[in-house]
Short mmCIF file of C-alpha atoms and ligand atoms in Angstrom, two decimals:
data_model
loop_
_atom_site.label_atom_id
_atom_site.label_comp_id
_atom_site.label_asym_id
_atom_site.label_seq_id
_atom_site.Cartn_x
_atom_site.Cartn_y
_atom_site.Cartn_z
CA UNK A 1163 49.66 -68.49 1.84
CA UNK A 1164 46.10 -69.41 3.05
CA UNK A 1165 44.10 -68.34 5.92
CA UNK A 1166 41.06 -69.89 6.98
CA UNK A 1167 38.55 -67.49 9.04
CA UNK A 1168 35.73 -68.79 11.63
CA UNK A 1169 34.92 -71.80 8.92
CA UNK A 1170 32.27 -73.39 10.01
CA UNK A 1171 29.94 -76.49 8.91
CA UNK A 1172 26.89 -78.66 10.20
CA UNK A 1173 24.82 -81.54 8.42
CA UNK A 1174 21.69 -81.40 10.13
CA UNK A 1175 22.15 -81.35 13.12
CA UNK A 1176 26.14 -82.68 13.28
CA UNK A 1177 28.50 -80.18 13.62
CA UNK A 1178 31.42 -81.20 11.70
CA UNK A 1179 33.39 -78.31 11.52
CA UNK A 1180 33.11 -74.84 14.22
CA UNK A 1181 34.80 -71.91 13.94
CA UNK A 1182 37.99 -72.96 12.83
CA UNK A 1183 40.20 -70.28 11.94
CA UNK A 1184 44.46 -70.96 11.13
CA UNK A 1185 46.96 -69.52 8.70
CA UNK A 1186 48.77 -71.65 6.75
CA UNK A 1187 52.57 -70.96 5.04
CA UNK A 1188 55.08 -72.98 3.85
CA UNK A 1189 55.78 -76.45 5.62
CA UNK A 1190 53.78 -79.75 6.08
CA UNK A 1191 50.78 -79.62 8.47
CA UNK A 1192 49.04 -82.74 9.84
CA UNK A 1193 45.62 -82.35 10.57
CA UNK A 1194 45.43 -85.26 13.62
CA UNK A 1195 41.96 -86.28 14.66
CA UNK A 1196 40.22 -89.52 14.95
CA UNK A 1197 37.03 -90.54 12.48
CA UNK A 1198 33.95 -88.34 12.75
CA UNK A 1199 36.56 -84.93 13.95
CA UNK A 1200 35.96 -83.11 10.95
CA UNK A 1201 39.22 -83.60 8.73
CA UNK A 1202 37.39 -84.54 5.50
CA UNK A 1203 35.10 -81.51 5.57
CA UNK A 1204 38.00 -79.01 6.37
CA UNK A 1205 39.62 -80.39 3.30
CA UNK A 1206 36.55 -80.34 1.26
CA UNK A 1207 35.86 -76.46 2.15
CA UNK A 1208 39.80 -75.69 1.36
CA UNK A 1209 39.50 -76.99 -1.85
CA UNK A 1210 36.20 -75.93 -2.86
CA UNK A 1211 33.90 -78.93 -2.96
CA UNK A 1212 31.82 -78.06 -0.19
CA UNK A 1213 30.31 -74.95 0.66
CA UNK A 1214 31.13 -73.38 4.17
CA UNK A 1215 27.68 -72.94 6.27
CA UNK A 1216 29.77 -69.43 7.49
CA UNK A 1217 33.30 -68.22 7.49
CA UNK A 1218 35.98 -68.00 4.85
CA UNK A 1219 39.23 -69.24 3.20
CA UNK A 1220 41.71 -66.67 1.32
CA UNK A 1221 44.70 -66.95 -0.35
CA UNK A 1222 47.47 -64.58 -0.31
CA UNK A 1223 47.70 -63.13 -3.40
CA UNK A 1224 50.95 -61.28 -4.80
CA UNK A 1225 52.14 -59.47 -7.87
CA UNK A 1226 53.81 -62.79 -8.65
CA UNK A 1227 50.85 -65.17 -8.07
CA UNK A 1228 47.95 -62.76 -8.60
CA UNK A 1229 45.72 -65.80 -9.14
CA UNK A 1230 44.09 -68.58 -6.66
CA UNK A 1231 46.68 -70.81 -6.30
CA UNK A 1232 47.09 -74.33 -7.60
CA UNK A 1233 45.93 -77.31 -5.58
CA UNK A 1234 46.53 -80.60 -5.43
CA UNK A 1235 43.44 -82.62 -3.84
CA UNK A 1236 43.96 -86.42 -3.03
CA UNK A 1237 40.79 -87.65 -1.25
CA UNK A 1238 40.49 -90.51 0.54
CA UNK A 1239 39.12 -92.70 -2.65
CA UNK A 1240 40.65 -91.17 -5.48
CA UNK A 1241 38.76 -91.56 -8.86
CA UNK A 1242 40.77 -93.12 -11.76
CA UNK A 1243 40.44 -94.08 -15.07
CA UNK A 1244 40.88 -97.92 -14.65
CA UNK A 1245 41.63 -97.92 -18.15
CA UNK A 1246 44.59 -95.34 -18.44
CA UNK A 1247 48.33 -96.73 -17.41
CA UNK A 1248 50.09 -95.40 -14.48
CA UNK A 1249 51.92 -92.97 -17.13
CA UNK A 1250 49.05 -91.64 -18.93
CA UNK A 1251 46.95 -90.68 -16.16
CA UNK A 1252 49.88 -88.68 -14.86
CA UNK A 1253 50.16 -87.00 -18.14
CA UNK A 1254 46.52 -86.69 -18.55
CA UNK A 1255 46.32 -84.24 -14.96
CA UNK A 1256 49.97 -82.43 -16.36
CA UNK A 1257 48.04 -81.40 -19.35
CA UNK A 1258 45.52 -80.56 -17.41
CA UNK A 1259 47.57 -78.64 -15.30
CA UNK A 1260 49.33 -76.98 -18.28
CA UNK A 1261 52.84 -78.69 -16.95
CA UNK A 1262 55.72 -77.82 -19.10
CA UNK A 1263 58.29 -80.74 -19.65
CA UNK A 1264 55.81 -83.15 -18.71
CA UNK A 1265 57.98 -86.05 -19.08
CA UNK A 1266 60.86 -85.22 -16.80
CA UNK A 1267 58.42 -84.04 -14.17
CA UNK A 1268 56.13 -87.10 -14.53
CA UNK A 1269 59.52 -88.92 -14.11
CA UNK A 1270 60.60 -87.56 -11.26
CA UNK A 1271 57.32 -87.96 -9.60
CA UNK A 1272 57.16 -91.41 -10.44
CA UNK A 1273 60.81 -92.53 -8.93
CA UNK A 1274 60.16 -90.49 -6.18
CA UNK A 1275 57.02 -92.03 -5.00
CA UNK A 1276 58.15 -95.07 -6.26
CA UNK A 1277 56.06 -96.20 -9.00
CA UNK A 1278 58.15 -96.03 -12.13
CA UNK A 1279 57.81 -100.38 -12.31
CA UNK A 1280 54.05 -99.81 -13.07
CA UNK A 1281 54.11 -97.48 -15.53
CA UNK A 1282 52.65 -99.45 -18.11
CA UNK A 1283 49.75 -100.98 -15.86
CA UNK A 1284 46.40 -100.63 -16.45
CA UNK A 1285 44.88 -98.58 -13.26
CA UNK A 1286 42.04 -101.21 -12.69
CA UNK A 1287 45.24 -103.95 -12.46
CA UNK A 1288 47.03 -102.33 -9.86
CA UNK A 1289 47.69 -103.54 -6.49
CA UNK A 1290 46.32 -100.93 -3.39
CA UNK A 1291 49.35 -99.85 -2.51
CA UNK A 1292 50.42 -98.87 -5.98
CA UNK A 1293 47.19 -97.14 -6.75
CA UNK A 1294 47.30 -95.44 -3.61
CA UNK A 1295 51.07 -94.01 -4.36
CA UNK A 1296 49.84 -92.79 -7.76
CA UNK A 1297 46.93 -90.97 -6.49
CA UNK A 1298 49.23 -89.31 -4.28
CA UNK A 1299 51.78 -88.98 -7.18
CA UNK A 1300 49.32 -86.75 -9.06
CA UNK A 1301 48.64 -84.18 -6.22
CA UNK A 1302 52.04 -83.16 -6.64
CA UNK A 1303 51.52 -82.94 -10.74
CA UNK A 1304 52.85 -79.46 -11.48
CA UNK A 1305 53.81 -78.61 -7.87
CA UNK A 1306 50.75 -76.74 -6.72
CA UNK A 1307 50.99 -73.96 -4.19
CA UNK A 1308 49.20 -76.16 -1.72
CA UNK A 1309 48.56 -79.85 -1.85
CA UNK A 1310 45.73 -81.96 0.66
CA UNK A 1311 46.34 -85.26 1.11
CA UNK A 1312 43.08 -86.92 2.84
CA UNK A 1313 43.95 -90.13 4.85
CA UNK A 1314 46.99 -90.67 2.39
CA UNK A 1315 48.76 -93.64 3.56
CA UNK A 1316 45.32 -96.23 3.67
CA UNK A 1317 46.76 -99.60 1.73
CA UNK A 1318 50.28 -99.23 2.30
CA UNK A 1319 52.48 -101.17 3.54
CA UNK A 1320 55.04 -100.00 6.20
CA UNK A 1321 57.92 -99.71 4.15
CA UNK A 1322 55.68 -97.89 1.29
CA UNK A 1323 54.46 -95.71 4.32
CA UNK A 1324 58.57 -94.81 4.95
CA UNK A 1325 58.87 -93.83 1.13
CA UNK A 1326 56.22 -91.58 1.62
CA UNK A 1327 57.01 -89.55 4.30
CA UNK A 1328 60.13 -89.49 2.40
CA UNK A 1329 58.76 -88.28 -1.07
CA UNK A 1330 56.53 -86.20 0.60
CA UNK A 1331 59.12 -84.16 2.73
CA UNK A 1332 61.25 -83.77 -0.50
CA UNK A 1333 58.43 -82.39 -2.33
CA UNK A 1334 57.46 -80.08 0.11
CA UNK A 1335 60.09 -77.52 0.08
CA UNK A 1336 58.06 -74.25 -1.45
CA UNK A 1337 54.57 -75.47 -0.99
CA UNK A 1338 51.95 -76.19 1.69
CA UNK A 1339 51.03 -79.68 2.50
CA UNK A 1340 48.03 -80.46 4.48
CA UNK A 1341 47.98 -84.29 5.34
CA UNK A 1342 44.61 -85.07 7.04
CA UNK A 1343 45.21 -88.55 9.35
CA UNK A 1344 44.52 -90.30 12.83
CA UNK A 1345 47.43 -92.44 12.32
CA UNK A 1346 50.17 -89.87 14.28
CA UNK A 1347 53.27 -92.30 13.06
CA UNK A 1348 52.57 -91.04 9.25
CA UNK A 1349 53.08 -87.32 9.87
CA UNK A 1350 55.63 -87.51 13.14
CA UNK A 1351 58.97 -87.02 11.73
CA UNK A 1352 57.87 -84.62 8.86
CA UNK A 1353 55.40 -82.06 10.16
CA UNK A 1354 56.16 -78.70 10.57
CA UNK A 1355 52.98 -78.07 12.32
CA UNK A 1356 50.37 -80.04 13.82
CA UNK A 1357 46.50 -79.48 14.43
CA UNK A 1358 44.57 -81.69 17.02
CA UNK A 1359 40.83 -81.64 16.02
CA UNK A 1360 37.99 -82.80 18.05
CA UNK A 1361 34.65 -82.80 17.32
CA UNK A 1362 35.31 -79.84 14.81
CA UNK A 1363 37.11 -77.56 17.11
CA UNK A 1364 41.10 -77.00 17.26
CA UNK A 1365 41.62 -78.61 20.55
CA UNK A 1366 45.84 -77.73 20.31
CA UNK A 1367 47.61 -76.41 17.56
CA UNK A 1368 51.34 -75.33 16.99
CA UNK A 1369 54.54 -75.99 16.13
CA UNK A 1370 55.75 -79.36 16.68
CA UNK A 1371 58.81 -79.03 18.32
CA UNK A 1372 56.70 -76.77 20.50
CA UNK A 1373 54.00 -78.51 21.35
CA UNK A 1374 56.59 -81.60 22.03
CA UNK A 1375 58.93 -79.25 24.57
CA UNK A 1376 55.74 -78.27 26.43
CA UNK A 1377 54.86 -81.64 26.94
CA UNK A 1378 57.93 -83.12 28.30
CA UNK A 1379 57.01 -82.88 32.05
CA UNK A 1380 54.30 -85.08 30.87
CA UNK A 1381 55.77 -88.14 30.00
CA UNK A 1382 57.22 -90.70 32.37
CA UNK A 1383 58.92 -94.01 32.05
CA UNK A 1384 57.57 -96.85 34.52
CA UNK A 1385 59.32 -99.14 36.44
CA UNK A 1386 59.77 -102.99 34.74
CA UNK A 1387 56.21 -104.97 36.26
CA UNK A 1388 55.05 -101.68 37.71
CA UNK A 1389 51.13 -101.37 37.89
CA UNK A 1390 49.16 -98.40 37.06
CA UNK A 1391 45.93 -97.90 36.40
CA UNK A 1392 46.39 -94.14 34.89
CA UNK A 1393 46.97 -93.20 30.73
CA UNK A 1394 49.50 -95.51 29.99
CA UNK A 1395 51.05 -96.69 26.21
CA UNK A 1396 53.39 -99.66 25.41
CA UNK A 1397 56.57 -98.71 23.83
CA UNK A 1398 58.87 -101.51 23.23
CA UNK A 1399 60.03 -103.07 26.29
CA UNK A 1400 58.98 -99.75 27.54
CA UNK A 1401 55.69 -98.94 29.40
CA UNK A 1402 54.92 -95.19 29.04
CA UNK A 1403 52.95 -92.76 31.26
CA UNK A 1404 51.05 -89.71 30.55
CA UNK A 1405 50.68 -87.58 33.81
CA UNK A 1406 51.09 -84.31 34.99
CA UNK A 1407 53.40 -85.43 38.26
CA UNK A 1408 55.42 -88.12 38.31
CA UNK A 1409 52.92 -91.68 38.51
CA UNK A 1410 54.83 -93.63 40.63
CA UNK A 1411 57.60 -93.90 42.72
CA UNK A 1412 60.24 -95.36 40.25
CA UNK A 1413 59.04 -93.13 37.06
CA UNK A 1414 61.45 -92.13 34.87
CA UNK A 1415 60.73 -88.63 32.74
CA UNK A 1416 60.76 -89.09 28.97
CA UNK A 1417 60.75 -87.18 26.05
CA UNK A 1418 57.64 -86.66 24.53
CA UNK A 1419 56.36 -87.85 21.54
CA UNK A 1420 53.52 -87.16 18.95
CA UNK A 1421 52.25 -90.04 19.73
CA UNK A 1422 52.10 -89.49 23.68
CA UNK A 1423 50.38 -86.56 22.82
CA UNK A 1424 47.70 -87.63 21.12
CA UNK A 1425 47.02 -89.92 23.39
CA UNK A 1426 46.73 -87.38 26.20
CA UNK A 1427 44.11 -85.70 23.85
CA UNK A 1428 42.15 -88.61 22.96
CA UNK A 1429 42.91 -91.09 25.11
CA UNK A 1430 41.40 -89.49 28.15
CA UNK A 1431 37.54 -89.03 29.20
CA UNK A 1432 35.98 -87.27 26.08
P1 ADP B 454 36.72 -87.16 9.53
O1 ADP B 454 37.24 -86.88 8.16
O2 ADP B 454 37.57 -86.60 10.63
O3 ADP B 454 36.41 -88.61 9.74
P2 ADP B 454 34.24 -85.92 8.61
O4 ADP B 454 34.53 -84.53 8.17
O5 ADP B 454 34.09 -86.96 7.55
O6 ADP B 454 35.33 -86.37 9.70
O7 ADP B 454 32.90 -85.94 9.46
C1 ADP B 454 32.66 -85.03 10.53
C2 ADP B 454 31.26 -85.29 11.06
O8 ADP B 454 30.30 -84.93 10.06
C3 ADP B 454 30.97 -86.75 11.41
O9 ADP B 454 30.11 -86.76 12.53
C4 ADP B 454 30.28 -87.27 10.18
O10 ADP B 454 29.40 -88.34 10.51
C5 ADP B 454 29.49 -86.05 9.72
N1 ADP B 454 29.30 -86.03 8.24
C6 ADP B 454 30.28 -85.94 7.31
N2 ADP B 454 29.76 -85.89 6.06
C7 ADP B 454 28.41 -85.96 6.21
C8 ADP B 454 27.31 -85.94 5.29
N3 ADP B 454 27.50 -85.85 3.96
N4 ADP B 454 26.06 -86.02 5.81
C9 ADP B 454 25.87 -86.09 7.14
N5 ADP B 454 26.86 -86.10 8.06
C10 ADP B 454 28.12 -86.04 7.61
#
């Protein structure tokens, strides 16, 4: 679907982005990173907004899609008419997009990112959450080929932040979603594949499941009141570990999580 090639990218003298090169199919990719890795200005080169210093992205092209694809871009601050409703800024991007049967698909989009209560609302009236939920609602207007979703779940709540790992997984059945984040709970039940960037490099990159199985010998249970001065993360009751060999005497191995993992990126010297 979309292969990026030795992409590349400095502001003076920042490097944001350095030889990155990954292919991209179908399936939801988190792009996991904290502030200042690079996220915004991969998305911004993917979808054409910002110039590459070297390097390239291409898009498969077919006798069936002999075009660029769609995409659907939500940045991080989405700009919106504050004086269109919920509904007719939906409508406005379908006709931009050339939808056909624009209201069953603006519809379905609404119910399934929850939003159909608002749909006479004035933009500028709407709470965060809500606005944030529509500007995510019309990346998916027309079902692009490849939707970005830029730090997607800032302003919601945590049940809104359920619904849209939910509406986002059900959406994402024949395209390629890119969700760019440093919070690991938003994209750890639904990604397909995951991207650790650091300081504009791919630091780890695979398959989830993958990346999780390697990782298991990692991850150890302490002992109740057991002290430790090593990478450590509260979990529940539970204290967790991150160490190659087992901490302590008393450690119990655990399955690994996204969120262990990240930690063991970030969480160590850098
Ligand atoms: P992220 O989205 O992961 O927070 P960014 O892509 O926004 O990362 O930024 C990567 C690096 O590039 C950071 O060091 C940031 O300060 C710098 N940067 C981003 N945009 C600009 C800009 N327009 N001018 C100068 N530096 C920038």
């Amino acid at each position: 679907m979309m292969k990026i090639i030795n992409v590349s990218k400095s502001y003076k003298s920042t490097r944001a982005l350095v030889d990155f090169t990954y292919e991209f199919g179908v399936g939801i990719y988190a792009i996991l990173g904290p502030n200042g890795s690079g996220k915004s200005t991969l998305m911004n080169i993917i979808t054409g907004n910002l110039a590459p210093d070297g390097g390239s992205v291409c898009f498969s092209q077919s006798e069936d899609a002999p075009q660029r694809p769609k995409i659907g871009y939500v940045p991080q601050q989405a700009a919106m008419y504050p004086y269109f409703t919920v509904y007719e800024m939906l409508d406005y991007v379908a006709v931009l997009n050339g939808v056909d049967k624009r209201r069953e698909h603006i519809e379905a989009l609404m119910q399934a990112f929850d939003i159909s209560s608002s749909r006479d609302k004035r933009i500028r009236s709407l709470s965060g959450g809500t606005r944030q939920r529509l500007a995510i609602a019309q990346g998916f207007i027309g079902l692009p080929e490849i939707v970005i979703l830029d730090e997607p779940t800032a302003g919601l709540d945590p049940l809104q932040r359920i619904l849209f790992k939910n509406a986002v997984k059900k959406m994402s059945t024949d395209m390629t979603v890119i969700i760019a984040t440093h919070i690991v709970s938003d994209v750890e039940d639904i990604a397909d594949e995951v991207l650790f960037l650091d300081k504009g490099r791919i630091v780890k990159a695979g398959k989830l499941q993958t990346l999780l199985s390697e990782f298991d010998t990692y991850c150890w249970r302490l002992p109740k009141g057991a002290v430790y001065d090593g990478l450590t993360r509260i979990d529940g009751e539970d204290v967790r570990a991150i160490a190659p060999q087992k901490p302590i005497e008393g450690a119990v191995p655990v399955a690994a999580t996204l969120e262990d993992y990240y930690l063991k990126i970030f969480g160590g010297e850098r």
